[in-house]
GROMACS .gro file of N, CA and C in nm:
model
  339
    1UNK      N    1   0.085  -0.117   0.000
    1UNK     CA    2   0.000   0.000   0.000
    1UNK      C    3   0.089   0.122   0.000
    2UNK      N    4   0.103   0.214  -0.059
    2UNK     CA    5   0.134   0.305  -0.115
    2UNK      C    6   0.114   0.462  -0.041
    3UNK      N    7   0.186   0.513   0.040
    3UNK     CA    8   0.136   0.629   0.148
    3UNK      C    9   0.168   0.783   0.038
    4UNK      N   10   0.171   0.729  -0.101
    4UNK     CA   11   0.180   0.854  -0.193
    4UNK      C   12   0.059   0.913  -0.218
    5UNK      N   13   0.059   1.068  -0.213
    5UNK     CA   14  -0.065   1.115  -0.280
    5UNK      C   15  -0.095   1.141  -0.406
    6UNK      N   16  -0.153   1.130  -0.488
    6UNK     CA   17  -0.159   1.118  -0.647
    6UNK      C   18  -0.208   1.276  -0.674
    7UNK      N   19  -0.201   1.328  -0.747
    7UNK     CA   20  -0.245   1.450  -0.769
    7UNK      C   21  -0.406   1.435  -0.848
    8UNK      N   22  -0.480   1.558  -0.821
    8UNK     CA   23  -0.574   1.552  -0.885
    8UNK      C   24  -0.619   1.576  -1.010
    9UNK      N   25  -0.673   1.495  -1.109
    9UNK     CA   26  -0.733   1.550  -1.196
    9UNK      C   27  -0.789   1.680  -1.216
   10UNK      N   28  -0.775   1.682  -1.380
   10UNK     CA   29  -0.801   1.867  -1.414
   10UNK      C   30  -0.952   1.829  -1.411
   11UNK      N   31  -1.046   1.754  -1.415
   11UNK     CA   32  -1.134   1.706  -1.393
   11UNK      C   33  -1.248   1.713  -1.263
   12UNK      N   34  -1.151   1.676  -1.198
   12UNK     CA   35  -1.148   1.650  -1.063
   12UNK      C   36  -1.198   1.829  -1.001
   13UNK      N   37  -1.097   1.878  -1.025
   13UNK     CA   38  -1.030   2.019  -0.989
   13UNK      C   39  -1.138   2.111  -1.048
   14UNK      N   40  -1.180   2.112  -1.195
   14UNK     CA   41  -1.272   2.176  -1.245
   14UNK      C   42  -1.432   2.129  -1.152
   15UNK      N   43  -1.423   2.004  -1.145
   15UNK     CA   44  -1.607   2.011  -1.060
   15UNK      C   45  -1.560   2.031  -0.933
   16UNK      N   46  -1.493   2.013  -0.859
   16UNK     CA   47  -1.445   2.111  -0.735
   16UNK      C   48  -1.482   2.281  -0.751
   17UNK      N   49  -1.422   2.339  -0.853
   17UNK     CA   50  -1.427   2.469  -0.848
   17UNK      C   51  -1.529   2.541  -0.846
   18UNK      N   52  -1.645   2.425  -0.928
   18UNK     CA   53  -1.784   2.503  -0.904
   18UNK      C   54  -1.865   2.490  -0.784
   19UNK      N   55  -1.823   2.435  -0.687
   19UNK     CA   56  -1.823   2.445  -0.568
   19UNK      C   57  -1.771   2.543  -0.430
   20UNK      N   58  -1.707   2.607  -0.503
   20UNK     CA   59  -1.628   2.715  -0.446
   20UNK      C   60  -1.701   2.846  -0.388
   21UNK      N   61  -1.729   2.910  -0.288
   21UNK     CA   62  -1.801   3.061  -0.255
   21UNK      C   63  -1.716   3.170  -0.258
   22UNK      N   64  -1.780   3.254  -0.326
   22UNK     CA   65  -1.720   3.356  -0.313
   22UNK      C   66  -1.733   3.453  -0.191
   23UNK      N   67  -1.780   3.430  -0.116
   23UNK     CA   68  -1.850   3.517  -0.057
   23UNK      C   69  -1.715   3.554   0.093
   24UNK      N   70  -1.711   3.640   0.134
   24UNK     CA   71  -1.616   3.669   0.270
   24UNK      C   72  -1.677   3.678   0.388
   25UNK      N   73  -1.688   3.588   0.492
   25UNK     CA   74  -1.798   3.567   0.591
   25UNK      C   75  -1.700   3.616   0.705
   26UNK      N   76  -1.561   3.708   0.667
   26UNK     CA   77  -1.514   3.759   0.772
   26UNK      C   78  -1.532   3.880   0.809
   27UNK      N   79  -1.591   3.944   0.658
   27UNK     CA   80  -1.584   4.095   0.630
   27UNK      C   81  -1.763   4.103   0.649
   28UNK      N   82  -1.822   4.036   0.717
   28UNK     CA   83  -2.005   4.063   0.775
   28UNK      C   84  -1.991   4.051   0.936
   29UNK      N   85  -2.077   4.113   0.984
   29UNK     CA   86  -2.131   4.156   1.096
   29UNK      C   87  -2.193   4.009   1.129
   30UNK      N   88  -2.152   3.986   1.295
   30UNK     CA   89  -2.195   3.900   1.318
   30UNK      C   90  -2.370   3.894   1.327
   31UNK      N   91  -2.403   3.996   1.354
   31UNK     CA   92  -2.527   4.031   1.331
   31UNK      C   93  -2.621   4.011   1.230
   32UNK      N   94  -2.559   4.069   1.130
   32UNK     CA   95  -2.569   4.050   0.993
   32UNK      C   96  -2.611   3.853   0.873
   33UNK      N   97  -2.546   3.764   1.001
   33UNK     CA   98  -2.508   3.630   0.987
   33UNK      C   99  -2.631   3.611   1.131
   34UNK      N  100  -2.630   3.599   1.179
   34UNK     CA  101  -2.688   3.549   1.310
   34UNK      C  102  -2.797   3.617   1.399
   35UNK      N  103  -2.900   3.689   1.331
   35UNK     CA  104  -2.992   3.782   1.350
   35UNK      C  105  -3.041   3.785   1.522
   36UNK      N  106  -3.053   3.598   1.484
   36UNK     CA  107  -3.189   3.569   1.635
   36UNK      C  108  -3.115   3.587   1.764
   37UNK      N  109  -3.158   3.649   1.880
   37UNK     CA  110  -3.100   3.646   2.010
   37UNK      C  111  -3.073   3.491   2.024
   38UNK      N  112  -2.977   3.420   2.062
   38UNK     CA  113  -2.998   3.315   2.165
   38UNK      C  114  -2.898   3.273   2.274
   39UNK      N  115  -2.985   3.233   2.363
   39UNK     CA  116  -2.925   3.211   2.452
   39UNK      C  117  -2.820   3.142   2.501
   40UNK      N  118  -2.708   3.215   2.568
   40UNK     CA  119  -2.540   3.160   2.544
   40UNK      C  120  -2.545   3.118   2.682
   41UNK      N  121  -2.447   3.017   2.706
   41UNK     CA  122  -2.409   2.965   2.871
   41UNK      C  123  -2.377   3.023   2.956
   42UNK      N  124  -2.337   3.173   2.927
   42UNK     CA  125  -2.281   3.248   2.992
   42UNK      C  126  -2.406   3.290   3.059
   43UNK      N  127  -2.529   3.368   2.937
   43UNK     CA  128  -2.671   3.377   3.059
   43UNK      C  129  -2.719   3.314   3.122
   44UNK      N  130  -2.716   3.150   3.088
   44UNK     CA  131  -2.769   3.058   3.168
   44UNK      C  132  -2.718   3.041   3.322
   45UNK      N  133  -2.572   3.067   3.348
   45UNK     CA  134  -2.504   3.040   3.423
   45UNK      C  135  -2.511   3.154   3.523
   46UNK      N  136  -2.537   3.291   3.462
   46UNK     CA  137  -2.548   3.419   3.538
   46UNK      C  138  -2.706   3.365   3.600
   47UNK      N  139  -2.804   3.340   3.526
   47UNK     CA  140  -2.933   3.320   3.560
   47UNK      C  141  -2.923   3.186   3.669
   48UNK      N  142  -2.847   3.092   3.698
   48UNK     CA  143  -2.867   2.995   3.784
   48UNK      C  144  -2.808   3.046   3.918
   49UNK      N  145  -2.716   3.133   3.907
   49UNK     CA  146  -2.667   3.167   3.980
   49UNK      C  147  -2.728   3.293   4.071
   50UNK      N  148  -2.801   3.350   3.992
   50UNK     CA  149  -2.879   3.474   4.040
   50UNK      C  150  -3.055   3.366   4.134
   51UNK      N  151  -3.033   3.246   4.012
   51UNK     CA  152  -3.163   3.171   4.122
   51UNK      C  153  -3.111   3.095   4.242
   52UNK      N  154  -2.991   3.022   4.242
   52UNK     CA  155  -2.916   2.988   4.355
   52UNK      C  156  -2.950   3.054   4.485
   53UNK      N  157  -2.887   3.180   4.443
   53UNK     CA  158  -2.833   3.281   4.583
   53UNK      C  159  -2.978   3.335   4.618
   54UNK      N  160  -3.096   3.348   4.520
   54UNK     CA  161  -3.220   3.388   4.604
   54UNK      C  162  -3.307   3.273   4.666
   55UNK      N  163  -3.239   3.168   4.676
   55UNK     CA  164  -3.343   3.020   4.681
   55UNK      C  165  -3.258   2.994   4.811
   56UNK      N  166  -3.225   3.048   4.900
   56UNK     CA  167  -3.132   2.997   5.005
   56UNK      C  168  -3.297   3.006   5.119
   57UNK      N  169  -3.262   2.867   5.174
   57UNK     CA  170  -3.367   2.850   5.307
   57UNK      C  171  -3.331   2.799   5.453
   58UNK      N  172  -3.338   2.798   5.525
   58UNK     CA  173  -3.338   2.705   5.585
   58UNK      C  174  -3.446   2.652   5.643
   59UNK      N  175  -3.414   2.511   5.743
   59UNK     CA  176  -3.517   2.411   5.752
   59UNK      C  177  -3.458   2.396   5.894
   60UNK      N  178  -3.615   2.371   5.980
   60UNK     CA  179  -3.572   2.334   6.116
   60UNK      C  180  -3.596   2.196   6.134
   61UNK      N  181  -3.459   2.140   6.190
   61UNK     CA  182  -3.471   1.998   6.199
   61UNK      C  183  -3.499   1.960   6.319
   62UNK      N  184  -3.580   1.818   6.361
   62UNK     CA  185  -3.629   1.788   6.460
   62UNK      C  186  -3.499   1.723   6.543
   63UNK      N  187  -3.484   1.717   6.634
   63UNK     CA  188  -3.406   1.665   6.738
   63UNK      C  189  -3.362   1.539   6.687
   64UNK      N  190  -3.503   1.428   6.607
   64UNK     CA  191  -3.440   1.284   6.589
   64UNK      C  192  -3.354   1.279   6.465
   65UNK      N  193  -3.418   1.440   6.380
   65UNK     CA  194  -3.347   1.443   6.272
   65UNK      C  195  -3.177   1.492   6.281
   66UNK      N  196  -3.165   1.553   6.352
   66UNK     CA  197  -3.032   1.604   6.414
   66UNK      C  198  -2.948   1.492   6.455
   67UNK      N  199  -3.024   1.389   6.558
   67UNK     CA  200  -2.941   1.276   6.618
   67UNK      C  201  -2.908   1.209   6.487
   68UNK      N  202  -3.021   1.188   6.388
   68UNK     CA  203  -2.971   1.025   6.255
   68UNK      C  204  -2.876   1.130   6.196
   69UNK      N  205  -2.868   1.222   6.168
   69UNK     CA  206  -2.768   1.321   6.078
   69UNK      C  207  -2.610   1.280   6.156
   70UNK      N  208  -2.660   1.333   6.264
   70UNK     CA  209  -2.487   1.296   6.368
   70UNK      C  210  -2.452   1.149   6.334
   71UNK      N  211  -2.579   1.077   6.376
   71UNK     CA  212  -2.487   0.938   6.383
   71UNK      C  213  -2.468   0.904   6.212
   72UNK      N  214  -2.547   0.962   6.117
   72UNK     CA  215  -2.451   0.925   5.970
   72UNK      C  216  -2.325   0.944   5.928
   73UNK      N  217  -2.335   1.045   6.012
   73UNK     CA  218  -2.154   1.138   6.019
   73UNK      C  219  -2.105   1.040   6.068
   74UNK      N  220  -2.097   1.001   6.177
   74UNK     CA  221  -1.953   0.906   6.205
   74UNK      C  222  -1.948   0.780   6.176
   75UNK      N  223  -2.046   0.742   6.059
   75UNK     CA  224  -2.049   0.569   5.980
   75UNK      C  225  -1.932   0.616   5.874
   76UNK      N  226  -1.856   0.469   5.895
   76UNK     CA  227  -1.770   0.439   5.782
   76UNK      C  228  -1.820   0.465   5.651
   77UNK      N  229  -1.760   0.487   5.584
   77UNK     CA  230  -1.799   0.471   5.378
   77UNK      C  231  -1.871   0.353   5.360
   78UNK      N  232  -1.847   0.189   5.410
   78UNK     CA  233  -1.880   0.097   5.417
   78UNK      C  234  -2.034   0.064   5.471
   79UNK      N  235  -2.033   0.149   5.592
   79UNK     CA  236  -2.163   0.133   5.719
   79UNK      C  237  -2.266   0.218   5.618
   80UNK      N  238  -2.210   0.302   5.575
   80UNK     CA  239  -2.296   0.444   5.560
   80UNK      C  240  -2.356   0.338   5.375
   81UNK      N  241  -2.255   0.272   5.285
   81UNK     CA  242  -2.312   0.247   5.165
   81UNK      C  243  -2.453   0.111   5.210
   82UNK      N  244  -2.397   0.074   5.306
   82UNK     CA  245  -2.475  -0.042   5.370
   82UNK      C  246  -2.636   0.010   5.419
   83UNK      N  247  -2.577   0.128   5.477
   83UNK     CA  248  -2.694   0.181   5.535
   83UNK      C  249  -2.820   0.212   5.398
   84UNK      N  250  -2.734   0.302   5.330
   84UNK     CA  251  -2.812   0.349   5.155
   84UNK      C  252  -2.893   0.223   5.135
   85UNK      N  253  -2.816   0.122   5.103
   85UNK     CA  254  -2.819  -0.021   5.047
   85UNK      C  255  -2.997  -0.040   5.122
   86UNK      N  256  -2.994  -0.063   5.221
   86UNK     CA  257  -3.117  -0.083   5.337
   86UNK      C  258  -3.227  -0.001   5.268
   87UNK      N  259  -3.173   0.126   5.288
   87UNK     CA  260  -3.281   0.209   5.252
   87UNK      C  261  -3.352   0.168   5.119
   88UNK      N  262  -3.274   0.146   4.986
   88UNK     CA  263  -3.292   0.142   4.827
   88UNK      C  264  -3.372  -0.054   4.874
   89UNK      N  265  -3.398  -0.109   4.978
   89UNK     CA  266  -3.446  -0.243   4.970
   89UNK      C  267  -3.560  -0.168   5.020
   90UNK      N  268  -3.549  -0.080   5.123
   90UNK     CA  269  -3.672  -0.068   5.189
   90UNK      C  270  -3.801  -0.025   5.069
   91UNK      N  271  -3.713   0.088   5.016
   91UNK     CA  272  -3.790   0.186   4.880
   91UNK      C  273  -3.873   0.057   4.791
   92UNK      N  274  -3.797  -0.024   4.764
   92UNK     CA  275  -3.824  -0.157   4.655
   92UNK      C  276  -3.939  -0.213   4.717
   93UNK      N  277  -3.935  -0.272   4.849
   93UNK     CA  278  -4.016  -0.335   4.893
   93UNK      C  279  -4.161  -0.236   4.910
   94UNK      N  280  -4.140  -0.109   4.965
   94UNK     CA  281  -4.279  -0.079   4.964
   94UNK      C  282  -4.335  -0.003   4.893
   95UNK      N  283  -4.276   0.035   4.759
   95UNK     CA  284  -4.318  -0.030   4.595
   95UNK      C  285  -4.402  -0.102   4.593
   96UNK      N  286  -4.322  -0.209   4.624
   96UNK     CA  287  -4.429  -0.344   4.554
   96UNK      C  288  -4.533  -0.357   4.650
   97UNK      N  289  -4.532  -0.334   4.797
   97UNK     CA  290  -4.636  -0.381   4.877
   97UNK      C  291  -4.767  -0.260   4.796
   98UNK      N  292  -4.707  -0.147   4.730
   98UNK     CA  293  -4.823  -0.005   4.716
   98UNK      C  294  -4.889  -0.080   4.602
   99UNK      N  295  -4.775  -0.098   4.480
   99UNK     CA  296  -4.832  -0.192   4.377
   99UNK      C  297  -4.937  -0.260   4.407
  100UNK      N  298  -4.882  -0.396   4.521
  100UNK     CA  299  -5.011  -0.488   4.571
  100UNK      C  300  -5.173  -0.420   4.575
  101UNK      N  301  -5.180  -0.302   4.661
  101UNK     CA  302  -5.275  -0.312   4.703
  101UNK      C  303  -5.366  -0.162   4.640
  102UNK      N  304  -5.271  -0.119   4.530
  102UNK     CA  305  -5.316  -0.049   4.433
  102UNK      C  306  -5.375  -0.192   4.362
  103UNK      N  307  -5.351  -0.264   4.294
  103UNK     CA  308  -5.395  -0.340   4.212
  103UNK      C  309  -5.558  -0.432   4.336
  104UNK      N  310  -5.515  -0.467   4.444
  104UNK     CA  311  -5.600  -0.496   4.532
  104UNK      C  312  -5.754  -0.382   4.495
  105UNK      N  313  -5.728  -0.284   4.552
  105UNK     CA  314  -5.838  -0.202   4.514
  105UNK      C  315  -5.848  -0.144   4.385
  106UNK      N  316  -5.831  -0.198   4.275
  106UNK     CA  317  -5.861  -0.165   4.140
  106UNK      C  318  -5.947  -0.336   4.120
  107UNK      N  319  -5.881  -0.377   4.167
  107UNK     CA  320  -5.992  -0.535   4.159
  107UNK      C  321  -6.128  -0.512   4.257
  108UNK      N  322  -6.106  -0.457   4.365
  108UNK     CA  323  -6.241  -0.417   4.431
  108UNK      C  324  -6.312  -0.302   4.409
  109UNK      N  325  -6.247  -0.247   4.297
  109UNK     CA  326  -6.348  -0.093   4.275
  109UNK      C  327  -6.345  -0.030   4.359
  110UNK      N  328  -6.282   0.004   4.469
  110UNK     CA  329  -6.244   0.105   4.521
  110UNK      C  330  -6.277   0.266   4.450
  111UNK      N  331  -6.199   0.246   4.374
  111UNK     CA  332  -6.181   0.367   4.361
  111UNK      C  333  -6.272   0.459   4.208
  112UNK      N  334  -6.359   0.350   4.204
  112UNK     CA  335  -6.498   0.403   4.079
  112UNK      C  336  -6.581   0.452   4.161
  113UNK      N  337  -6.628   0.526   4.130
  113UNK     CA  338  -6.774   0.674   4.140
  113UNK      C  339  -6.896   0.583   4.102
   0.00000   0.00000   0.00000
C-alpha cells in the first residue's frame, strides 16, 4: 500500500471549483449572519446563579433528625453504603407492597364513582 498522494485531476479540480463561494464571511457583521438572540451559557449560568443565591432556606430539623444526621456522620464509607443499600431495599419493597394493594383495590373498585 502506497502512502503517496496522487495529484488531482483537471477534472477532478474543475467540478471542485464550481463548488467554491465567493462570498467573505469575515468581512459581515456577526449580526448581519446570526440575527436571532440566543441564549449563550454564559446567561444561563449568570441566571442559575442569580436563582441559587435567592433560593437559600433554611429548615428546622427535629431533634431525631439532628441525632440520625450525627450518627450518619460518624459511619464508615462501608456502614454508611450499607446503610443506603437498606434504605434502596426498603424503597423496593414498599413499591411493591403499594403496587399490591393499588392493584387490590382496582380489583375491588375502590376507587370508581
Amino acid at each position: 500500500m502506497s502512502d503517496k498522494v496522487e495529484p488531482e485531476s483537471s477534472a477532478s479540480i474543475q467540478e471542485n471549483s464550481n463548488l467554491l463561494c465567493d462570498e467573505q464571511i469575515e468581512q459581515r457583521l456577526s449580526s448581519e449572519l446570526f440575527n436571532e438572540r440566543m441564549p449563550s451559557v454564559l446567561e444561563f449560568h449568570r441566571k442559575y446563579l442569580i436563582d441559587r443565591q435567592s433560593t437559600k432556606f433554611r429548615t428546622e430539623l427535629d431533634p431525631e433528625d439532628v441525632k440520625l444526621v450525627n450518627g450518619l456522620g460518624q459511619l464508615s464509607a462501608d456502614k454508611l453504603m450499607d446503610y443506603v443499600k437498606g434504605l434502596q431495599t426498603s424503597a423496593v419493597s414498599l413499591g411493591n407492597e403499594e403496587s399490591l394493594q393499588f392493584t387490590r383495590a382496582k380489583l375491588l373498585k375502590v376507587f370508581e364513582e
